[in-house]
Coordinates of C-alpha atoms in Angstrom, one line a residue:
M1 CA 130.4 67.3 114.4
G2 CA 131.6 69.3 117.4
D3 CA 134.3 68.6 119.9
D4 CA 133.6 64.9 120.5
A5 CA 132.4 61.9 118.6
G6 CA 129.9 59.7 120.2
T7 CA 125.9 59.3 120.3
A8 CA 122.3 57.8 121.5
A9 CA 118.6 57.7 122.0
S10 CA 117.5 57.9 125.6
G11 CA 114.2 57.9 126.8
G12 CA 109.9 55.3 128.6
G13 CA 109.0 55.3 132.2
D14 CA 106.7 54.2 135.0
G15 CA 103.4 56.0 134.8
R16 CA 101.4 56.0 131.6
P17 CA 98.9 58.7 130.6
E18 CA 95.6 57.9 129.3
H19 CA 96.3 58.8 125.7
G20 CA 99.7 57.4 125.0
A21 CA 103.1 56.6 126.6
S22 CA 104.9 59.3 128.5
A23 CA 108.0 59.3 130.5
T24 CA 106.1 59.4 133.8
G25 CA 106.3 56.7 133.8
G26 CA 138.2 50.3 125.8
G27 CA 139.0 50.4 122.6
L28 CA 137.8 48.3 119.7
R29 CA 137.8 50.2 116.4
R30 CA 134.7 50.0 114.3
R31 CA 135.1 47.4 111.7
R32 CA 134.1 48.4 108.2
R33 CA 132.4 45.1 107.2
R34 CA 128.9 43.8 106.7
R35 CA 127.4 42.9 110.0
R36 CA 123.9 42.5 111.6
L37 CA 121.9 45.6 112.1
W38 CA 120.7 46.6 115.6
L39 CA 119.1 50.0 115.6
A40 CA 117.7 50.8 119.0
S41 CA 118.7 49.4 122.4
G42 CA 115.5 47.4 122.8
V43 CA 115.3 46.2 119.2
V44 CA 119.0 45.4 119.3
V45 CA 118.9 42.9 122.1
V46 CA 115.6 41.2 121.1
L47 CA 117.2 39.9 117.9
A48 CA 120.2 38.8 120.0
A49 CA 117.8 36.7 122.1
G50 CA 116.4 35.1 118.9
A51 CA 119.9 34.4 117.7
V52 CA 121.1 32.5 120.8
G53 CA 117.8 31.1 122.0
V54 CA 116.5 31.4 125.6
G55 CA 114.5 29.1 127.8
W56 CA 110.7 29.5 128.0
A57 CA 110.7 30.8 131.5
V58 CA 113.3 33.4 130.6
Y59 CA 111.4 34.2 127.4
A60 CA 108.2 34.7 129.3
K61 CA 110.0 37.0 131.9
L62 CA 111.5 39.2 129.1
N63 CA 108.3 39.2 127.1
G64 CA 106.4 40.4 130.1
N65 CA 108.8 43.2 130.7
I66 CA 107.6 45.2 127.7
T67 CA 104.8 47.6 128.2
A68 CA 102.1 47.9 125.5
D69 CA 101.0 51.4 124.7
E70 CA 97.3 50.6 124.3
A71 CA 96.2 54.1 125.1
A72 CA 98.2 55.5 122.2
A73 CA 96.8 52.9 119.8
A74 CA 93.2 53.8 120.8
E75 CA 94.0 57.5 120.3
L76 CA 95.5 57.0 116.9
A77 CA 92.6 54.9 115.8
R78 CA 90.3 57.8 116.6
Y79 CA 92.2 59.9 114.0
E80 CA 92.8 57.2 111.5
K81 CA 91.0 59.0 108.6
E82 CA 93.4 62.0 108.8
R83 CA 96.6 59.9 109.0
P84 CA 98.8 59.4 105.9
T85 CA 98.8 56.1 104.2
S86 CA 101.8 53.9 103.6
L87 CA 103.0 54.1 100.0
V88 CA 105.5 51.3 99.8
R89 CA 104.6 47.8 101.0
G90 CA 107.3 46.4 103.4
A91 CA 108.9 49.7 104.3
Q92 CA 108.6 50.5 108.0
N93 CA 108.8 53.8 109.9
V94 CA 109.4 53.7 113.6
L95 CA 109.3 56.7 115.9
L96 CA 111.9 56.4 118.8
I97 CA 111.0 58.7 121.6
G98 CA 113.4 59.5 124.5
S99 CA 111.6 61.0 127.4
D100 CA 112.9 63.7 129.7
S101 CA 110.5 62.8 132.6
R102 CA 111.8 63.3 136.1
S103 CA 109.1 61.0 137.4
G104 CA 109.7 57.3 138.2
D105 CA 112.5 55.4 139.9
G106 CA 115.9 57.1 139.6
N107 CA 114.7 60.0 137.5
A108 CA 114.0 62.6 140.1
R109 CA 117.7 63.5 140.5
Y110 CA 117.6 65.0 136.9
G111 CA 115.3 67.9 137.9
R112 CA 112.0 68.7 139.5
D113 CA 109.0 66.7 138.5
S114 CA 106.5 69.2 137.2
G115 CA 103.9 66.5 136.4
T116 CA 104.6 66.9 132.7
E117 CA 107.3 65.5 130.3
R118 CA 108.7 66.3 126.9
S119 CA 110.5 64.3 124.3
D120 CA 114.2 65.0 124.9
T121 CA 115.2 63.0 121.9
T122 CA 113.1 61.9 118.9
I123 CA 114.3 59.9 116.0
L124 CA 112.3 58.8 112.9
L125 CA 113.8 55.4 111.8
H126 CA 113.1 54.4 108.2
L127 CA 113.7 50.7 107.3
A128 CA 113.8 50.2 103.6
A129 CA 111.3 47.6 102.1
G130 CA 114.2 45.5 100.8
R131 CA 115.9 45.8 104.2
D132 CA 119.1 47.0 102.4
S133 CA 119.3 50.3 104.3
A134 CA 118.2 52.0 107.5
T135 CA 118.0 55.8 108.0
A136 CA 117.6 57.4 111.4
V137 CA 116.5 61.1 111.2
S138 CA 116.7 63.2 114.4
L139 CA 113.9 65.7 114.9
P140 CA 115.1 68.8 116.9
R141 CA 113.2 69.2 120.2
D142 CA 113.1 73.0 119.5
L143 CA 111.8 72.7 115.9
M144 CA 108.7 74.9 115.5
V145 CA 105.8 72.9 114.2
K146 CA 102.0 72.7 114.1
V147 CA 100.9 70.5 117.0
P148 CA 97.3 69.3 116.5
G149 CA 94.7 69.3 119.2
C150 CA 95.4 66.3 121.5
H151 CA 93.8 64.6 124.5
R152 CA 95.5 65.0 127.8
P153 CA 95.7 62.3 130.5
D154 CA 93.0 64.0 132.5
G155 CA 90.5 63.8 129.6
S156 CA 90.8 67.5 128.6
R157 CA 91.8 68.5 125.1
T158 CA 94.5 70.9 123.9
E159 CA 93.9 73.4 121.1
P160 CA 96.0 73.2 117.9
V161 CA 99.1 75.4 118.4
F162 CA 102.3 76.4 116.6
E163 CA 104.9 75.4 119.2
Q164 CA 108.3 73.7 119.6
F165 CA 108.1 70.0 118.7
N166 CA 108.7 68.5 122.2
Y167 CA 105.6 70.2 123.4
A168 CA 103.6 67.5 121.6
F169 CA 104.7 64.8 124.0
E170 CA 103.9 67.0 127.0
A171 CA 100.4 67.8 125.5
G172 CA 99.3 64.3 124.7
G173 CA 102.1 61.7 125.0
S174 CA 103.3 59.4 122.3
A175 CA 100.0 59.6 120.2
C176 CA 100.3 63.4 120.0
S177 CA 104.0 63.2 119.0
I178 CA 103.1 60.6 116.3
R179 CA 100.3 62.8 114.9
T180 CA 102.6 65.8 114.9
V181 CA 105.3 64.0 113.0
E182 CA 102.9 62.6 110.5
K183 CA 101.4 66.0 109.8
L184 CA 104.9 67.5 109.5
T185 CA 106.4 64.8 107.2
G186 CA 103.4 63.1 105.5
I187 CA 105.0 59.8 106.6
R188 CA 102.9 57.1 108.2
I189 CA 104.4 56.0 111.5
D190 CA 104.0 52.2 111.7
H191 CA 105.5 51.6 115.2
H192 CA 106.8 53.6 118.2
V193 CA 109.1 53.0 121.1
V194 CA 109.5 55.1 124.2
V195 CA 112.5 54.9 126.6
D196 CA 113.3 57.0 129.7
F197 CA 116.4 58.1 131.6
Q198 CA 116.6 55.1 133.9
G199 CA 116.0 52.6 131.1
F200 CA 118.8 54.1 129.0
K201 CA 121.3 54.0 132.0
E202 CA 120.5 50.4 132.8
M203 CA 120.9 49.3 129.2
V204 CA 124.4 50.9 129.1
D205 CA 125.4 49.4 132.5
A206 CA 124.2 46.0 131.4
L207 CA 126.7 46.2 128.5
D208 CA 129.5 47.1 130.9
G209 CA 129.7 50.6 129.3
V210 CA 129.9 52.0 125.8
E211 CA 133.1 53.5 124.3
V212 CA 133.1 57.0 122.8
C213 CA 135.9 59.3 121.7
L214 CA 136.4 62.8 123.1
R215 CA 138.7 65.3 121.4
K216 CA 138.9 67.4 124.5
P217 CA 138.5 66.7 128.3
V218 CA 135.0 67.3 129.7
D219 CA 134.2 69.0 133.0
D220 CA 130.5 69.7 133.2
K221 CA 129.1 70.1 136.7
D222 CA 125.5 70.4 135.4
A223 CA 125.8 67.0 133.7
E224 CA 127.9 65.6 136.5
L225 CA 130.4 64.7 133.9
K226 CA 134.2 64.8 134.2
L227 CA 136.1 62.8 131.5
P228 CA 139.6 62.8 129.9
A229 CA 140.2 63.2 126.2
G230 CA 140.5 60.2 123.9
R231 CA 138.8 56.9 124.0
V232 CA 136.6 56.5 127.1
T233 CA 134.2 53.8 128.1
L234 CA 131.1 55.4 129.7
D235 CA 128.9 53.8 132.3
G236 CA 125.2 54.4 132.3
E237 CA 125.3 57.6 134.4
Q238 CA 128.1 59.0 132.4
A239 CA 126.5 58.1 129.1
L240 CA 123.3 59.8 130.1
G241 CA 125.2 63.0 130.9
Y242 CA 127.2 62.7 127.7
V243 CA 124.1 62.5 125.4
R244 CA 122.2 65.2 127.3
A245 CA 125.0 67.8 127.9
R246 CA 124.9 71.0 125.9
K247 CA 127.1 73.6 127.8
S248 CA 130.5 71.8 127.8
L249 CA 130.4 69.7 124.6
G250 CA 130.6 71.0 121.1
D251 CA 129.1 74.4 120.3
G252 CA 126.3 74.1 122.9
S253 CA 123.6 73.7 120.2
D254 CA 120.8 71.1 120.2
T255 CA 122.0 70.2 116.7
D256 CA 125.4 69.4 118.0
R257 CA 123.9 67.3 120.8
M258 CA 121.9 65.3 118.2
D259 CA 125.1 64.6 116.2
R260 CA 126.6 63.3 119.5
Q261 CA 123.6 61.1 120.2
Q262 CA 123.7 59.7 116.7
R263 CA 127.3 58.7 117.1
F264 CA 126.7 57.2 120.5
L265 CA 123.9 55.1 119.0
G266 CA 126.4 53.8 116.4
A267 CA 128.8 52.9 119.2
L268 CA 126.0 51.1 121.1
V269 CA 125.1 49.1 118.0
N270 CA 128.7 47.9 117.8
K271 CA 129.0 47.0 121.4
V272 CA 125.7 45.0 121.5
Q273 CA 126.5 43.0 118.5
S274 CA 130.0 42.0 119.6
N275 CA 130.5 38.3 120.3
D276 CA 131.6 39.1 123.8
V277 CA 127.9 40.0 124.6
L278 CA 125.9 37.9 122.2
L279 CA 127.6 34.6 122.9
N280 CA 127.9 35.0 126.7
P281 CA 124.6 34.2 128.5
V282 CA 125.9 35.7 131.7
K283 CA 126.3 39.0 130.0
L284 CA 123.4 38.7 127.6
Y285 CA 120.5 38.2 130.0
P286 CA 121.0 41.4 132.0
V287 CA 121.2 43.3 128.7
L288 CA 117.9 41.7 127.5
D289 CA 116.3 42.3 130.9
A290 CA 117.4 46.0 131.0
A291 CA 116.3 46.6 127.4
T292 CA 112.9 45.1 127.5
S293 CA 112.1 46.6 131.0
S294 CA 112.8 50.0 129.6
L295 CA 110.5 49.8 126.6
T296 CA 106.9 51.0 126.0
T297 CA 105.8 50.2 122.5
D298 CA 102.8 50.1 120.3
P299 CA 100.8 46.8 120.9
D300 CA 102.2 45.1 117.8
L301 CA 105.8 45.5 119.0
A302 CA 105.0 44.7 122.7
S303 CA 106.5 41.2 122.7
L304 CA 109.8 39.6 121.9
R305 CA 108.2 38.1 118.8
G306 CA 106.9 41.4 117.6
L307 CA 110.3 43.1 117.9
Y308 CA 112.0 40.1 116.3
D309 CA 109.6 40.1 113.4
L310 CA 110.4 43.8 112.8
V311 CA 114.2 43.4 112.7
R312 CA 114.8 39.8 111.5
G313 CA 115.3 40.9 107.8
L314 CA 118.0 43.5 108.7
R315 CA 120.9 41.1 109.5
G316 CA 122.7 41.6 106.1
I317 CA 122.7 45.4 106.1
P318 CA 126.2 46.8 105.9
T319 CA 127.0 49.3 108.6
E320 CA 127.8 51.9 105.9
R321 CA 124.1 51.7 105.0
V322 CA 123.0 52.4 108.5
Q323 CA 122.7 56.2 108.3
F324 CA 122.1 59.0 110.9
L325 CA 121.2 62.5 110.0
T326 CA 119.3 65.5 111.3
V327 CA 116.4 66.9 109.4
P328 CA 117.5 70.0 107.5
R329 CA 117.0 72.9 109.9
E330 CA 118.0 76.5 110.6
S331 CA 117.3 79.1 113.2
Y332 CA 113.7 80.1 113.4
T333 CA 113.1 83.6 112.1
G334 CA 111.0 84.5 115.1
D335 CA 113.4 83.3 117.7
A336 CA 117.0 82.4 117.2
N337 CA 116.8 79.8 120.1
R338 CA 114.2 77.8 118.1
D339 CA 114.5 75.9 114.8
Q340 CA 112.6 75.8 111.5
L341 CA 112.8 73.4 108.5
V342 CA 115.0 74.4 105.6
Q343 CA 112.9 74.1 102.5
P344 CA 112.8 72.6 99.9
D345 CA 115.5 70.4 101.4
A346 CA 113.4 69.0 104.2
E347 CA 110.5 68.1 101.9
K348 CA 113.0 66.4 99.5
L349 CA 114.1 64.2 102.4
F350 CA 110.5 63.4 103.5
T351 CA 109.5 62.5 100.0
R352 CA 112.4 60.1 99.6
L353 CA 111.4 58.4 102.9
R354 CA 107.8 58.3 101.9
T355 CA 108.6 56.7 98.6
D356 CA 111.4 54.5 100.0
E357 CA 114.0 56.1 97.7
P358 CA 117.7 55.9 98.8
V359 CA 118.9 58.7 101.0
A360 CA 122.5 59.8 100.4
I361 CA 124.6 61.4 103.1
A362 CA 128.0 63.0 103.4
A363 CA 130.0 64.1 106.4
S364 CA 129.2 67.7 107.4
S365 CA 131.3 70.6 108.3
R366 CA 130.2 73.3 110.8
D367 CA 130.0 76.9 109.8
S368 CA 130.5 79.8 112.2
E369 CA 126.9 79.8 113.3
G370 CA 126.7 76.0 113.9
A371 CA 124.7 75.2 110.8
S372 CA 125.5 72.0 108.8
A373 CA 127.2 72.6 105.5
I374 CA 128.2 70.0 102.9
P375 CA 129.3 70.2 99.2
G376 CA 126.2 69.9 97.0
E377 CA 123.4 71.1 99.2
P378 CA 120.1 69.2 99.1
G379 CA 118.4 72.2 97.6
D380 CA 120.6 72.1 94.5
A381 CA 118.3 71.9 91.5
D382 CA 121.0 70.3 89.4
S383 CA 121.2 67.3 91.8
P384 CA 118.6 64.6 91.0
A385 CA 119.6 62.7 94.1
P386 CA 120.1 65.1 96.9
T387 CA 122.8 64.6 99.5
F388 CA 122.2 65.3 103.2
S389 CA 124.6 65.9 106.1
G390 CA 125.1 62.9 108.3
N391 CA 127.2 59.9 109.3
T392 CA 127.0 56.1 109.3
A393 CA 127.4 53.3 111.8
A394 CA 130.6 52.2 109.9
E395 CA 132.5 55.4 110.9
D396 CA 135.3 55.0 113.5
I397 CA 134.4 56.7 116.7
C398 CA 137.7 58.7 116.6
G399 CA 137.5 59.4 112.9

């Protein structure tokens, strides 16, 4: 998994384009026991609010923080006939989009605002119909895909193009990303959530930091990150640098960075659900406020009730059934700096998600070129239940 073990989804912002959300806008060990499931920072804290109860005024304030992505809903409705249908009643697929926008409060320091934005992190979250498992699949930003023609904020329309995946968010915001994922996977996206740099940082700070484990010291000037080896509690700024860094952590690949983001998300889950946060109103409110303020979601999720309804059935899922993996990928034949799907492995994964079949994962090793490798590859014709490379939320951060 690289030189460190930690993980996350960053990402929604201040300005909203016409056709979908854009970014313009230590030391507790993980306990291997059944516990409540909290899968993304915004979703995590909403269920916490439902658990402890909040006054009406506070509820109204938090409820009003969430931005509804009405433009994306309208754009998706325009293409409803071409979208895949849901095959299993009760199963849910949520696209979590982390934006790399430099626009908006606090984001300019991360680079020049060119007036566009791309999805720095994208995770397809599948919630099983029986709510007995949850699978989070990272989609590489550099994955070469067919991006459909999409409407831009200025009303113009892009042409269909074969491009790297994060171009879709730049071309047409969240609606374009959703349509691209649906065409790639054949999976119906039921909901989406967009978070930006600033929202991610504020969420981590509201939690008084999140613990990760570093196997080597980190000194990355580009990421403004200098950390010792071992267990380290990161504040919001450090956490953002940690999940975005490529040059000084691991092998420098985007795949390694996604592994790190996934592990950080697991650590975030454990921190949020700790009694120290959930049972302490003084600590809980800033977490709720930061999380809801950072979210742009589809209209059905754009309320505390909507988010609560999505996750209320997940409380009994054991952490070993909360799984993180990256879609099977390899270097693109036309450009070693880009990715392409490994087939038929990727299609086997997509089929299992579409039909709500269990997805089995195993810890990966890393070969000399950085590709994931595990015993019994998904493409093994003798394996009726393919196994994919990944990790679970039950794993110890220093394991």
